[in-house]
JSON list of C-alpha atoms in Angstrom, two decimals:
[
{"chain": "A", "resi": 1, "resn": "MET", "atom": "CA", "xyz": [36.42, 135.86, 118.57]},
{"chain": "A", "resi": 2, "resn": "ASP", "atom": "CA", "xyz": [36.29, 139.09, 116.26]},
{"chain": "A", "resi": 3, "resn": "GLU", "atom": "CA", "xyz": [38.18, 141.70, 115.51]},
{"chain": "A", "resi": 4, "resn": "SER", "atom": "CA", "xyz": [39.14, 143.81, 117.71]},
{"chain": "A", "resi": 5, "resn": "SER", "atom": "CA", "xyz": [39.57, 140.49, 120.75]},
{"chain": "A", "resi": 6, "resn": "PHE", "atom": "CA", "xyz": [42.37, 138.91, 118.35]},
{"chain": "A", "resi": 7, "resn": "GLN", "atom": "CA", "xyz": [44.68, 141.77, 117.42]},
{"chain": "A", "resi": 8, "resn": "ALA", "atom": "CA", "xyz": [44.34, 142.66, 121.25]},
{"chain": "A", "resi": 9, "resn": "THR", "atom": "CA", "xyz": [45.52, 139.06, 121.34]},
{"chain": "A", "resi": 10, "resn": "VAL", "atom": "CA", "xyz": [47.57, 138.66, 119.09]},
{"chain": "A", "resi": 11, "resn": "GLY", "atom": "CA", "xyz": [49.28, 142.25, 119.79]},
{"chain": "A", "resi": 12, "resn": "PHE", "atom": "CA", "xyz": [49.00, 143.50, 116.67]},
{"chain": "A", "resi": 13, "resn": "SER", "atom": "CA", "xyz": [46.46, 146.70, 116.40]},
{"chain": "A", "resi": 14, "resn": "VAL", "atom": "CA", "xyz": [45.37, 148.25, 113.85]},
{"chain": "A", "resi": 15, "resn": "ARG", "atom": "CA", "xyz": [48.40, 150.47, 112.21]},
{"chain": "A", "resi": 16, "resn": "ASP", "atom": "CA", "xyz": [50.23, 147.84, 113.23]},
{"chain": "A", "resi": 17, "resn": "THR", "atom": "CA", "xyz": [48.23, 145.23, 110.34]},
{"chain": "A", "resi": 18, "resn": "LEU", "atom": "CA", "xyz": [48.24, 149.08, 108.70]},
{"chain": "A", "resi": 19, "resn": "ILE", "atom": "CA", "xyz": [51.93, 149.32, 108.97]},
{"chain": "A", "resi": 20, "resn": "LEU", "atom": "CA", "xyz": [52.81, 146.26, 108.18]},
{"chain": "A", "resi": 21, "resn": "PHE", "atom": "CA", "xyz": [50.42, 146.17, 105.34]},
{"chain": "A", "resi": 22, "resn": "TRP", "atom": "CA", "xyz": [52.18, 149.24, 104.00]},
{"chain": "A", "resi": 23, "resn": "LEU", "atom": "CA", "xyz": [55.67, 147.84, 104.48]},
{"chain": "A", "resi": 24, "resn": "HIS", "atom": "CA", "xyz": [54.40, 144.69, 102.70]},
{"chain": "A", "resi": 25, "resn": "SER", "atom": "CA", "xyz": [52.86, 146.42, 99.42]},
{"chain": "A", "resi": 26, "resn": "THR", "atom": "CA", "xyz": [55.65, 148.74, 98.86]},
{"chain": "A", "resi": 27, "resn": "PHE", "atom": "CA", "xyz": [58.60, 147.08, 99.20]},
{"chain": "A", "resi": 28, "resn": "ASP", "atom": "CA", "xyz": [58.93, 146.41, 95.11]},
{"chain": "A", "resi": 29, "resn": "GLN", "atom": "CA", "xyz": [56.53, 148.83, 93.56]},
{"chain": "A", "resi": 30, "resn": "GLU", "atom": "CA", "xyz": [55.28, 152.33, 94.54]},
{"chain": "A", "resi": 31, "resn": "ARG", "atom": "CA", "xyz": [51.60, 152.62, 95.11]},
{"chain": "A", "resi": 32, "resn": "TYR", "atom": "CA", "xyz": [49.01, 154.80, 94.72]},
{"chain": "A", "resi": 33, "resn": "SER", "atom": "CA", "xyz": [47.61, 155.35, 98.98]},
{"chain": "A", "resi": 34, "resn": "VAL", "atom": "CA", "xyz": [43.96, 155.45, 97.33]},
{"chain": "A", "resi": 35, "resn": "ASP", "atom": "CA", "xyz": [45.30, 151.61, 96.12]},
{"chain": "A", "resi": 36, "resn": "ILE", "atom": "CA", "xyz": [47.09, 150.58, 99.42]},
{"chain": "A", "resi": 37, "resn": "HIS", "atom": "CA", "xyz": [43.13, 151.35, 101.34]},
{"chain": "A", "resi": 38, "resn": "ASP", "atom": "CA", "xyz": [41.23, 149.52, 98.55]},
{"chain": "A", "resi": 39, "resn": "SER", "atom": "CA", "xyz": [43.69, 146.80, 98.75]},
{"chain": "A", "resi": 40, "resn": "PHE", "atom": "CA", "xyz": [43.67, 146.46, 102.62]},
{"chain": "A", "resi": 41, "resn": "ILE", "atom": "CA", "xyz": [39.41, 146.18, 102.70]},
{"chain": "A", "resi": 42, "resn": "GLU", "atom": "CA", "xyz": [39.63, 143.53, 100.08]},
{"chain": "A", "resi": 43, "resn": "GLU", "atom": "CA", "xyz": [42.64, 141.53, 101.48]},
{"chain": "A", "resi": 44, "resn": "PHE", "atom": "CA", "xyz": [40.93, 142.03, 104.88]},
{"chain": "A", "resi": 45, "resn": "PRO", "atom": "CA", "xyz": [37.47, 141.81, 103.80]},
{"chain": "A", "resi": 46, "resn": "GLY", "atom": "CA", "xyz": [35.07, 142.85, 107.51]},
{"chain": "A", "resi": 47, "resn": "ARG", "atom": "CA", "xyz": [37.16, 145.40, 108.42]},
{"chain": "A", "resi": 48, "resn": "SER", "atom": "CA", "xyz": [36.66, 149.06, 108.36]},
{"chain": "A", "resi": 49, "resn": "VAL", "atom": "CA", "xyz": [39.22, 151.09, 107.84]},
{"chain": "A", "resi": 50, "resn": "ARG", "atom": "CA", "xyz": [39.03, 155.21, 106.85]},
{"chain": "A", "resi": 51, "resn": "TYR", "atom": "CA", "xyz": [41.02, 155.95, 104.34]},
{"chain": "A", "resi": 52, "resn": "GLU", "atom": "CA", "xyz": [42.11, 159.28, 105.67]},
{"chain": "A", "resi": 53, "resn": "TYR", "atom": "CA", "xyz": [44.04, 156.56, 108.50]},
{"chain": "A", "resi": 54, "resn": "VAL", "atom": "CA", "xyz": [45.99, 154.64, 105.33]},
{"chain": "A", "resi": 55, "resn": "THR", "atom": "CA", "xyz": [47.25, 158.27, 104.47]},
{"chain": "A", "resi": 56, "resn": "ARG", "atom": "CA", "xyz": [48.29, 159.11, 108.15]},
{"chain": "A", "resi": 57, "resn": "ILE", "atom": "CA", "xyz": [50.03, 155.89, 108.85]},
{"chain": "A", "resi": 58, "resn": "ALA", "atom": "CA", "xyz": [51.61, 156.58, 105.51]},
{"chain": "A", "resi": 59, "resn": "ARG", "atom": "CA", "xyz": [52.77, 159.49, 106.26]},
{"chain": "A", "resi": 60, "resn": "GLN", "atom": "CA", "xyz": [53.91, 157.98, 109.15]},
{"chain": "A", "resi": 61, "resn": "LEU", "atom": "CA", "xyz": [55.90, 155.94, 107.74]},
{"chain": "A", "resi": 62, "resn": "ALA", "atom": "CA", "xyz": [56.99, 158.33, 105.58]},
{"chain": "A", "resi": 63, "resn": "THR", "atom": "CA", "xyz": [58.30, 160.77, 108.84]},
{"chain": "A", "resi": 64, "resn": "GLU", "atom": "CA", "xyz": [60.74, 158.15, 110.18]},
{"chain": "A", "resi": 65, "resn": "GLY", "atom": "CA", "xyz": [62.47, 157.47, 106.57]},
{"chain": "A", "resi": 66, "resn": "ALA", "atom": "CA", "xyz": [60.66, 154.66, 106.06]},
{"chain": "A", "resi": 67, "resn": "LEU", "atom": "CA", "xyz": [59.23, 154.76, 103.07]},
{"chain": "A", "resi": 68, "resn": "SER", "atom": "CA", "xyz": [59.17, 157.49, 100.16]},
{"chain": "A", "resi": 69, "resn": "VAL", "atom": "CA", "xyz": [57.63, 159.98, 98.62]},
{"chain": "A", "resi": 70, "resn": "ARG", "atom": "CA", "xyz": [56.43, 160.59, 94.72]},
{"chain": "A", "resi": 71, "resn": "GLN", "atom": "CA", "xyz": [54.16, 163.92, 94.10]},
{"chain": "A", "resi": 72, "resn": "GLU", "atom": "CA", "xyz": [52.29, 163.67, 91.24]},
{"chain": "A", "resi": 73, "resn": "HIS", "atom": "CA", "xyz": [49.62, 166.16, 90.23]},
{"chain": "A", "resi": 74, "resn": "LYS", "atom": "CA", "xyz": [47.06, 165.78, 92.82]},
{"chain": "A", "resi": 75, "resn": "LYS", "atom": "CA", "xyz": [48.01, 161.84, 93.41]},
{"chain": "A", "resi": 76, "resn": "MET", "atom": "CA", "xyz": [50.81, 160.62, 96.17]},
{"chain": "A", "resi": 77, "resn": "TYR", "atom": "CA", "xyz": [52.95, 157.00, 95.53]},
{"chain": "A", "resi": 78, "resn": "TYR", "atom": "CA", "xyz": [54.61, 155.79, 98.17]},
{"chain": "A", "resi": 79, "resn": "GLN", "atom": "CA", "xyz": [57.69, 153.25, 98.41]},
{"chain": "A", "resi": 80, "resn": "CYS", "atom": "CA", "xyz": [59.53, 150.73, 100.97]},
{"chain": "A", "resi": 81, "resn": "THR", "atom": "CA", "xyz": [63.18, 151.93, 101.85]},
{"chain": "A", "resi": 82, "resn": "PRO", "atom": "CA", "xyz": [65.85, 150.11, 103.45]},
{"chain": "A", "resi": 83, "resn": "VAL", "atom": "CA", "xyz": [64.86, 152.23, 106.81]},
{"chain": "A", "resi": 84, "resn": "GLY", "atom": "CA", "xyz": [61.48, 150.58, 105.88]},
{"chain": "A", "resi": 85, "resn": "LYS", "atom": "CA", "xyz": [62.87, 146.64, 104.88]},
{"chain": "A", "resi": 86, "resn": "GLU", "atom": "CA", "xyz": [64.59, 146.48, 107.67]},
{"chain": "A", "resi": 87, "resn": "ARG", "atom": "CA", "xyz": [61.63, 147.31, 109.78]},
{"chain": "A", "resi": 88, "resn": "LEU", "atom": "CA", "xyz": [59.81, 145.17, 107.65]},
{"chain": "A", "resi": 89, "resn": "ALA", "atom": "CA", "xyz": [62.40, 142.65, 108.63]},
{"chain": "A", "resi": 90, "resn": "LYS", "atom": "CA", "xyz": [62.03, 143.21, 112.33]},
{"chain": "A", "resi": 91, "resn": "TYR", "atom": "CA", "xyz": [58.21, 142.18, 112.52]},
{"chain": "A", "resi": 92, "resn": "GLN", "atom": "CA", "xyz": [59.03, 138.65, 110.52]},
{"chain": "A", "resi": 93, "resn": "ASP", "atom": "CA", "xyz": [61.89, 138.10, 112.84]},
{"chain": "A", "resi": 94, "resn": "LEU", "atom": "CA", "xyz": [59.54, 138.80, 116.19]},
{"chain": "A", "resi": 95, "resn": "TYR", "atom": "CA", "xyz": [56.34, 137.25, 114.36]},
{"chain": "A", "resi": 96, "resn": "PHE", "atom": "CA", "xyz": [56.29, 135.01, 111.41]},
{"chain": "A", "resi": 97, "resn": "ASN", "atom": "CA", "xyz": [57.92, 131.71, 114.33]},
{"chain": "A", "resi": 98, "resn": "ARG", "atom": "CA", "xyz": [55.67, 131.92, 116.55]},
{"chain": "A", "resi": 99, "resn": "PHE", "atom": "CA", "xyz": [52.43, 131.83, 114.19]},
{"chain": "A", "resi": 100, "resn": "HIS", "atom": "CA", "xyz": [53.97, 129.76, 112.54]},
{"chain": "A", "resi": 101, "resn": "GLU", "atom": "CA", "xyz": [54.14, 127.34, 115.00]},
{"chain": "A", "resi": 102, "resn": "ILE", "atom": "CA", "xyz": [50.64, 127.43, 117.04]},
{"chain": "A", "resi": 103, "resn": "LEU", "atom": "CA", "xyz": [49.30, 128.00, 113.47]},
{"chain": "A", "resi": 104, "resn": "GLN", "atom": "CA", "xyz": [50.50, 124.37, 112.20]},
{"chain": "A", "resi": 105, "resn": "VAL", "atom": "CA", "xyz": [47.79, 123.06, 115.86]},
{"chain": "A", "resi": 106, "resn": "LEU", "atom": "CA", "xyz": [45.76, 124.91, 115.18]},
{"chain": "A", "resi": 107, "resn": "ASP", "atom": "CA", "xyz": [45.85, 123.09, 111.42]},
{"chain": "A", "resi": 108, "resn": "ARG", "atom": "CA", "xyz": [45.56, 120.18, 113.88]},
{"chain": "A", "resi": 109, "resn": "ILE", "atom": "CA", "xyz": [43.09, 120.56, 116.11]},
{"chain": "A", "resi": 110, "resn": "TYR", "atom": "CA", "xyz": [40.92, 122.38, 112.85]},
{"chain": "A", "resi": 111, "resn": "TYR", "atom": "CA", "xyz": [40.64, 119.47, 111.16]},
{"chain": "A", "resi": 112, "resn": "SER", "atom": "CA", "xyz": [39.87, 117.38, 114.06]},
{"chain": "A", "resi": 113, "resn": "LEU", "atom": "CA", "xyz": [36.68, 119.66, 114.34]},
{"chain": "A", "resi": 114, "resn": "THR", "atom": "CA", "xyz": [36.49, 118.96, 111.48]},
{"chain": "A", "resi": 115, "resn": "LYS", "atom": "CA", "xyz": [37.82, 116.65, 109.23]},
{"chain": "A", "resi": 116, "resn": "ASN", "atom": "CA", "xyz": [37.99, 119.26, 106.74]},
{"chain": "A", "resi": 117, "resn": "GLY", "atom": "CA", "xyz": [40.41, 119.36, 103.28]},
{"chain": "A", "resi": 118, "resn": "GLU", "atom": "CA", "xyz": [44.50, 117.38, 104.12]},
{"chain": "A", "resi": 119, "resn": "LYS", "atom": "CA", "xyz": [45.01, 115.87, 106.93]},
{"chain": "A", "resi": 120, "resn": "PRO", "atom": "CA", "xyz": [48.00, 117.65, 108.53]},
{"chain": "A", "resi": 121, "resn": "THR", "atom": "CA", "xyz": [50.70, 116.52, 109.04]},
{"chain": "A", "resi": 122, "resn": "PRO", "atom": "CA", "xyz": [52.04, 115.03, 112.53]},
{"chain": "A", "resi": 123, "resn": "PRO", "atom": "CA", "xyz": [54.10, 116.82, 114.32]},
{"chain": "A", "resi": 124, "resn": "ASP", "atom": "CA", "xyz": [56.58, 115.58, 115.10]},
{"chain": "A", "resi": 125, "resn": "HIS", "atom": "CA", "xyz": [58.21, 118.58, 118.40]},
{"chain": "A", "resi": 126, "resn": "PRO", "atom": "CA", "xyz": [55.62, 119.95, 120.47]},
{"chain": "A", "resi": 127, "resn": "LEU", "atom": "CA", "xyz": [54.79, 123.50, 120.37]},
{"chain": "A", "resi": 128, "resn": "PRO", "atom": "CA", "xyz": [58.59, 125.32, 120.90]},
{"chain": "A", "resi": 129, "resn": "THR", "atom": "CA", "xyz": [57.95, 126.34, 125.51]},
{"chain": "A", "resi": 130, "resn": "GLU", "atom": "CA", "xyz": [58.44, 130.43, 124.22]},
{"chain": "A", "resi": 131, "resn": "PHE", "atom": "CA", "xyz": [55.10, 130.55, 122.99]},
{"chain": "A", "resi": 132, "resn": "ARG", "atom": "CA", "xyz": [51.94, 127.98, 125.47]},
{"chain": "A", "resi": 133, "resn": "SER", "atom": "CA", "xyz": [51.52, 131.13, 126.98]},
{"chain": "A", "resi": 134, "resn": "TYR", "atom": "CA", "xyz": [50.42, 132.85, 123.80]},
{"chain": "A", "resi": 135, "resn": "PHE", "atom": "CA", "xyz": [48.99, 130.10, 122.79]},
{"chain": "A", "resi": 136, "resn": "SER", "atom": "CA", "xyz": [46.60, 130.03, 125.70]},
{"chain": "A", "resi": 137, "resn": "LYS", "atom": "CA", "xyz": [45.02, 133.14, 124.92]},
{"chain": "A", "resi": 138, "resn": "LEU", "atom": "CA", "xyz": [44.26, 132.34, 121.30]},
{"chain": "A", "resi": 139, "resn": "LEU", "atom": "CA", "xyz": [41.96, 129.84, 122.76]},
{"chain": "A", "resi": 140, "resn": "SER", "atom": "CA", "xyz": [40.16, 128.80, 125.62]},
{"chain": "A", "resi": 141, "resn": "VAL", "atom": "CA", "xyz": [42.77, 126.50, 127.02]},
{"chain": "A", "resi": 142, "resn": "LYS", "atom": "CA", "xyz": [39.85, 124.32, 128.66]},
{"chain": "A", "resi": 143, "resn": "ASP", "atom": "CA", "xyz": [37.87, 124.01, 125.74]},
{"chain": "A", "resi": 144, "resn": "VAL", "atom": "CA", "xyz": [40.52, 121.89, 124.29]},
{"chain": "A", "resi": 145, "resn": "ILE", "atom": "CA", "xyz": [40.48, 119.87, 126.70]},
{"chain": "A", "resi": 146, "resn": "ARG", "atom": "CA", "xyz": [36.57, 119.83, 127.27]},
{"chain": "A", "resi": 147, "resn": "TYR", "atom": "CA", "xyz": [36.58, 118.84, 123.95]},
{"chain": "A", "resi": 148, "resn": "LEU", "atom": "CA", "xyz": [39.14, 115.71, 123.99]},
{"chain": "A", "resi": 149, "resn": "ALA", "atom": "CA", "xyz": [38.28, 114.52, 127.52]},
{"chain": "A", "resi": 150, "resn": "LEU", "atom": "CA", "xyz": [34.73, 114.40, 126.42]},
{"chain": "A", "resi": 151, "resn": "HIS", "atom": "CA", "xyz": [35.47, 112.59, 122.47]},
{"chain": "A", "resi": 152, "resn": "LEU", "atom": "CA", "xyz": [38.08, 110.04, 124.98]},
{"chain": "A", "resi": 153, "resn": "SER", "atom": "CA", "xyz": [34.43, 109.42, 126.91]},
{"chain": "A", "resi": 154, "resn": "LEU", "atom": "CA", "xyz": [32.31, 109.22, 123.63]},
{"chain": "A", "resi": 155, "resn": "ASN", "atom": "CA", "xyz": [34.01, 106.16, 122.14]},
{"chain": "A", "resi": 156, "resn": "ARG", "atom": "CA", "xyz": [35.86, 104.27, 125.31]},
{"chain": "A", "resi": 157, "resn": "SER", "atom": "CA", "xyz": [34.46, 102.97, 128.24]},
{"chain": "A", "resi": 158, "resn": "SER", "atom": "CA", "xyz": [36.37, 104.99, 130.69]},
{"chain": "A", "resi": 159, "resn": "PHE", "atom": "CA", "xyz": [39.55, 105.87, 130.56]},
{"chain": "A", "resi": 160, "resn": "TYR", "atom": "CA", "xyz": [41.94, 108.68, 132.79]},
{"chain": "A", "resi": 161, "resn": "MET", "atom": "CA", "xyz": [42.86, 112.75, 132.17]},
{"chain": "A", "resi": 162, "resn": "ALA", "atom": "CA", "xyz": [46.64, 111.33, 131.40]},
{"chain": "A", "resi": 163, "resn": "GLU", "atom": "CA", "xyz": [45.51, 109.55, 128.12]},
{"chain": "A", "resi": 164, "resn": "VAL", "atom": "CA", "xyz": [44.10, 113.03, 127.29]},
{"chain": "A", "resi": 165, "resn": "SER", "atom": "CA", "xyz": [47.59, 114.09, 128.12]},
{"chain": "A", "resi": 166, "resn": "GLN", "atom": "CA", "xyz": [49.21, 112.43, 125.63]},
{"chain": "A", "resi": 167, "resn": "GLN", "atom": "CA", "xyz": [46.61, 113.04, 123.71]},
{"chain": "A", "resi": 168, "resn": "LEU", "atom": "CA", "xyz": [46.51, 116.53, 122.19]},
{"chain": "A", "resi": 169, "resn": "ASN", "atom": "CA", "xyz": [50.35, 115.81, 122.51]},
{"chain": "A", "resi": 170, "resn": "ASP", "atom": "CA", "xyz": [50.50, 113.38, 119.90]},
{"chain": "A", "resi": 171, "resn": "LEU", "atom": "CA", "xyz": [47.42, 114.74, 118.15]},
{"chain": "A", "resi": 172, "resn": "PHE", "atom": "CA", "xyz": [47.97, 118.56, 117.93]},
{"chain": "A", "resi": 173, "resn": "GLY", "atom": "CA", "xyz": [52.43, 118.37, 119.19]},
{"chain": "A", "resi": 174, "resn": "TRP", "atom": "CA", "xyz": [50.33, 120.66, 122.43]},
{"chain": "A", "resi": 175, "resn": "SER", "atom": "CA", "xyz": [49.07, 119.51, 125.88]},
{"chain": "A", "resi": 176, "resn": "PRO", "atom": "CA", "xyz": [48.45, 122.24, 129.33]},
{"chain": "A", "resi": 177, "resn": "SER", "atom": "CA", "xyz": [50.08, 121.92, 132.27]},
{"chain": "A", "resi": 178, "resn": "SER", "atom": "CA", "xyz": [49.26, 118.45, 134.53]},
{"chain": "A", "resi": 179, "resn": "ALA", "atom": "CA", "xyz": [47.44, 121.04, 137.80]},
{"chain": "A", "resi": 180, "resn": "TYR", "atom": "CA", "xyz": [45.29, 123.37, 135.41]},
{"chain": "A", "resi": 181, "resn": "LEU", "atom": "CA", "xyz": [43.92, 119.07, 133.94]},
{"chain": "A", "resi": 182, "resn": "TYR", "atom": "CA", "xyz": [43.44, 118.34, 136.50]},
{"chain": "A", "resi": 183, "resn": "THR", "atom": "CA", "xyz": [41.32, 121.95, 137.51]},
{"chain": "A", "resi": 184, "resn": "VAL", "atom": "CA", "xyz": [39.49, 120.95, 134.48]},
{"chain": "A", "resi": 185, "resn": "ALA", "atom": "CA", "xyz": [38.82, 117.20, 135.32]},
{"chain": "A", "resi": 186, "resn": "ARG", "atom": "CA", "xyz": [36.85, 117.92, 138.68]},
{"chain": "A", "resi": 187, "resn": "GLU", "atom": "CA", "xyz": [34.85, 120.52, 137.23]},
{"chain": "A", "resi": 188, "resn": "MET", "atom": "CA", "xyz": [34.10, 119.21, 134.71]},
{"chain": "A", "resi": 189, "resn": "GLU", "atom": "CA", "xyz": [32.74, 116.31, 136.98]},
{"chain": "A", "resi": 190, "resn": "GLU", "atom": "CA", "xyz": [31.01, 119.35, 139.07]},
{"chain": "A", "resi": 191, "resn": "SER", "atom": "CA", "xyz": [29.04, 119.53, 136.58]},
{"chain": "A", "resi": 192, "resn": "ASP", "atom": "CA", "xyz": [28.37, 116.34, 135.53]},
{"chain": "A", "resi": 193, "resn": "LEU", "atom": "CA", "xyz": [30.32, 116.04, 132.07]},
{"chain": "A", "resi": 194, "resn": "LEU", "atom": "CA", "xyz": [32.15, 113.20, 133.38]},
{"chain": "A", "resi": 195, "resn": "HIS", "atom": "CA", "xyz": [32.31, 110.49, 136.20]},
{"chain": "A", "resi": 196, "resn": "GLY", "atom": "CA", "xyz": [34.97, 109.68, 137.84]},
{"chain": "A", "resi": 197, "resn": "PHE", "atom": "CA", "xyz": [36.19, 106.79, 140.02]},
{"chain": "A", "resi": 198, "resn": "TRP", "atom": "CA", "xyz": [38.35, 104.77, 141.15]},
{"chain": "A", "resi": 199, "resn": "PRO", "atom": "CA", "xyz": [39.15, 100.84, 139.98]},
{"chain": "A", "resi": 200, "resn": "ASP", "atom": "CA", "xyz": [40.91, 100.04, 142.58]},
{"chain": "A", "resi": 201, "resn": "GLU", "atom": "CA", "xyz": [42.17, 100.56, 146.31]},
{"chain": "A", "resi": 202, "resn": "ARG", "atom": "CA", "xyz": [44.92, 101.55, 145.58]},
{"chain": "A", "resi": 203, "resn": "ARG", "atom": "CA", "xyz": [42.93, 105.30, 144.32]},
{"chain": "A", "resi": 204, "resn": "SER", "atom": "CA", "xyz": [46.11, 105.95, 142.40]},
{"chain": "A", "resi": 205, "resn": "VAL", "atom": "CA", "xyz": [45.13, 106.79, 138.74]},
{"chain": "A", "resi": 206, "resn": "ARG", "atom": "CA", "xyz": [41.34, 108.41, 138.34]},
{"chain": "A", "resi": 207, "resn": "HIS", "atom": "CA", "xyz": [39.24, 106.96, 136.35]},
{"chain": "A", "resi": 208, "resn": "MET", "atom": "CA", "xyz": [36.87, 108.44, 134.35]},
{"chain": "A", "resi": 209, "resn": "LYS", "atom": "CA", "xyz": [34.15, 107.43, 131.99]},
{"chain": "A", "resi": 210, "resn": "GLY", "atom": "CA", "xyz": [31.10, 109.31, 130.06]},
{"chain": "A", "resi": 211, "resn": "THR", "atom": "CA", "xyz": [27.27, 110.86, 131.37]},
{"chain": "A", "resi": 212, "resn": "ASP", "atom": "CA", "xyz": [24.02, 111.37, 129.33]},
{"chain": "A", "resi": 213, "resn": "ALA", "atom": "CA", "xyz": [24.92, 115.58, 130.54]},
{"chain": "A", "resi": 214, "resn": "GLY", "atom": "CA", "xyz": [28.01, 114.90, 128.82]},
{"chain": "A", "resi": 215, "resn": "ALA", "atom": "CA", "xyz": [26.88, 113.59, 125.56]},
{"chain": "A", "resi": 216, "resn": "ALA", "atom": "CA", "xyz": [24.09, 115.76, 125.37]},
{"chain": "A", "resi": 217, "resn": "PHE", "atom": "CA", "xyz": [27.42, 118.71, 125.95]},
{"chain": "A", "resi": 218, "resn": "TYR", "atom": "CA", "xyz": [29.39, 117.52, 123.20]},
{"chain": "A", "resi": 219, "resn": "PRO", "atom": "CA", "xyz": [27.85, 118.78, 120.28]},
{"chain": "A", "resi": 220, "resn": "THR", "atom": "CA", "xyz": [28.19, 122.60, 122.22]},
{"chain": "A", "resi": 221, "resn": "ILE", "atom": "CA", "xyz": [31.51, 122.62, 123.12]},
{"chain": "A", "resi": 222, "resn": "THR", "atom": "CA", "xyz": [32.57, 121.48, 119.89]},
{"chain": "A", "resi": 223, "resn": "HIS", "atom": "CA", "xyz": [30.78, 123.98, 117.66]},
{"chain": "A", "resi": 224, "resn": "SER", "atom": "CA", "xyz": [32.36, 126.56, 119.53]},
{"chain": "A", "resi": 225, "resn": "LEU", "atom": "CA", "xyz": [35.94, 125.71, 119.89]},
{"chain": "A", "resi": 226, "resn": "GLU", "atom": "CA", "xyz": [35.81, 125.00, 116.10]},
{"chain": "A", "resi": 227, "resn": "GLU", "atom": "CA", "xyz": [34.38, 128.73, 115.74]},
{"chain": "A", "resi": 228, "resn": "ARG", "atom": "CA", "xyz": [37.61, 129.87, 117.88]},
{"chain": "A", "resi": 229, "resn": "VAL", "atom": "CA", "xyz": [39.79, 127.92, 115.69]},
{"chain": "A", "resi": 230, "resn": "LYS", "atom": "CA", "xyz": [38.80, 128.99, 112.91]},
{"chain": "A", "resi": 231, "resn": "ASN", "atom": "CA", "xyz": [38.82, 132.81, 113.20]},
{"chain": "A", "resi": 232, "resn": "THR", "atom": "CA", "xyz": [41.47, 132.50, 114.46]},
{"chain": "A", "resi": 233, "resn": "ARG", "atom": "CA", "xyz": [43.80, 130.67, 111.88]},
{"chain": "A", "resi": 234, "resn": "HIS", "atom": "CA", "xyz": [41.90, 132.86, 109.76]},
{"chain": "A", "resi": 235, "resn": "TYR", "atom": "CA", "xyz": [43.80, 135.97, 111.00]},
{"chain": "A", "resi": 236, "resn": "LEU", "atom": "CA", "xyz": [46.94, 134.46, 111.78]},
{"chain": "A", "resi": 237, "resn": "ASN", "atom": "CA", "xyz": [46.99, 132.96, 107.75]},
{"chain": "A", "resi": 238, "resn": "TYR", "atom": "CA", "xyz": [46.47, 137.05, 106.88]},
{"chain": "A", "resi": 239, "resn": "ILE", "atom": "CA", "xyz": [49.21, 138.17, 109.17]},
{"chain": "A", "resi": 240, "resn": "LEU", "atom": "CA", "xyz": [51.52, 135.44, 108.14]},
{"chain": "A", "resi": 241, "resn": "HIS", "atom": "CA", "xyz": [50.72, 136.41, 104.29]},
{"chain": "A", "resi": 242, "resn": "PHE", "atom": "CA", "xyz": [52.78, 139.49, 104.79]},
{"chain": "A", "resi": 243, "resn": "ILE", "atom": "CA", "xyz": [55.56, 138.53, 107.06]},
{"chain": "A", "resi": 244, "resn": "GLN", "atom": "CA", "xyz": [56.09, 135.31, 105.63]},
{"chain": "A", "resi": 245, "resn": "LYS", "atom": "CA", "xyz": [60.04, 135.80, 105.30]},
{"chain": "A", "resi": 246, "resn": "ASP", "atom": "CA", "xyz": [61.10, 134.59, 101.95]},
{"chain": "A", "resi": 247, "resn": "GLU", "atom": "CA", "xyz": [60.44, 138.16, 101.60]},
{"chain": "A", "resi": 248, "resn": "ASN", "atom": "CA", "xyz": [64.02, 139.41, 101.08]}
]
């Protein structure tokens, strides 16, 4: 996910990010605008933001009473005001729990994909309902389903899609709706990524097993999902760094 797509998805524009950065960076000390610009570029590598835009945001925040401003010679120094601290607290209330809960799910998915780092703690509750639609905007839900279904197909002689849902809940603390799960399953059968069959005449539970095409596609979907998860975790961690609730 590129930066502009991520910002559009999570509702954090460059302006939002700069406001958050200004309020956080000047919370308990004065900062010079050039210093803020340089620090921003260092904290968010690869993000191209002009110095003029950084100072424009500072002036807007000062006009709104969120930053105080003091001129020393030709330098303008800014510091967060009580109004600014209240605004920062609103960012915390609005985004912290949402991003924190989602990041825990992403960490578990990333570990499942890569086995890198320390194993995350298993989920002790599902992703809250109010965050589910938001989560589906960050990742391709279809890719998560396809990844785990293909993983099962490579390690079991057969399985059924309800097991995929259960595995998603047990491993990650999240699963999609049953309707969408079975929609993806049908698509995987149609594209020969899975082979479905009825184990008996009752036709109550359709079983799945792997195919050569599915085995060949597994590395592709794993790599694609890993990149998406890695980039999304990267940006969420940056944002969470600036809205930690213990800041105030």
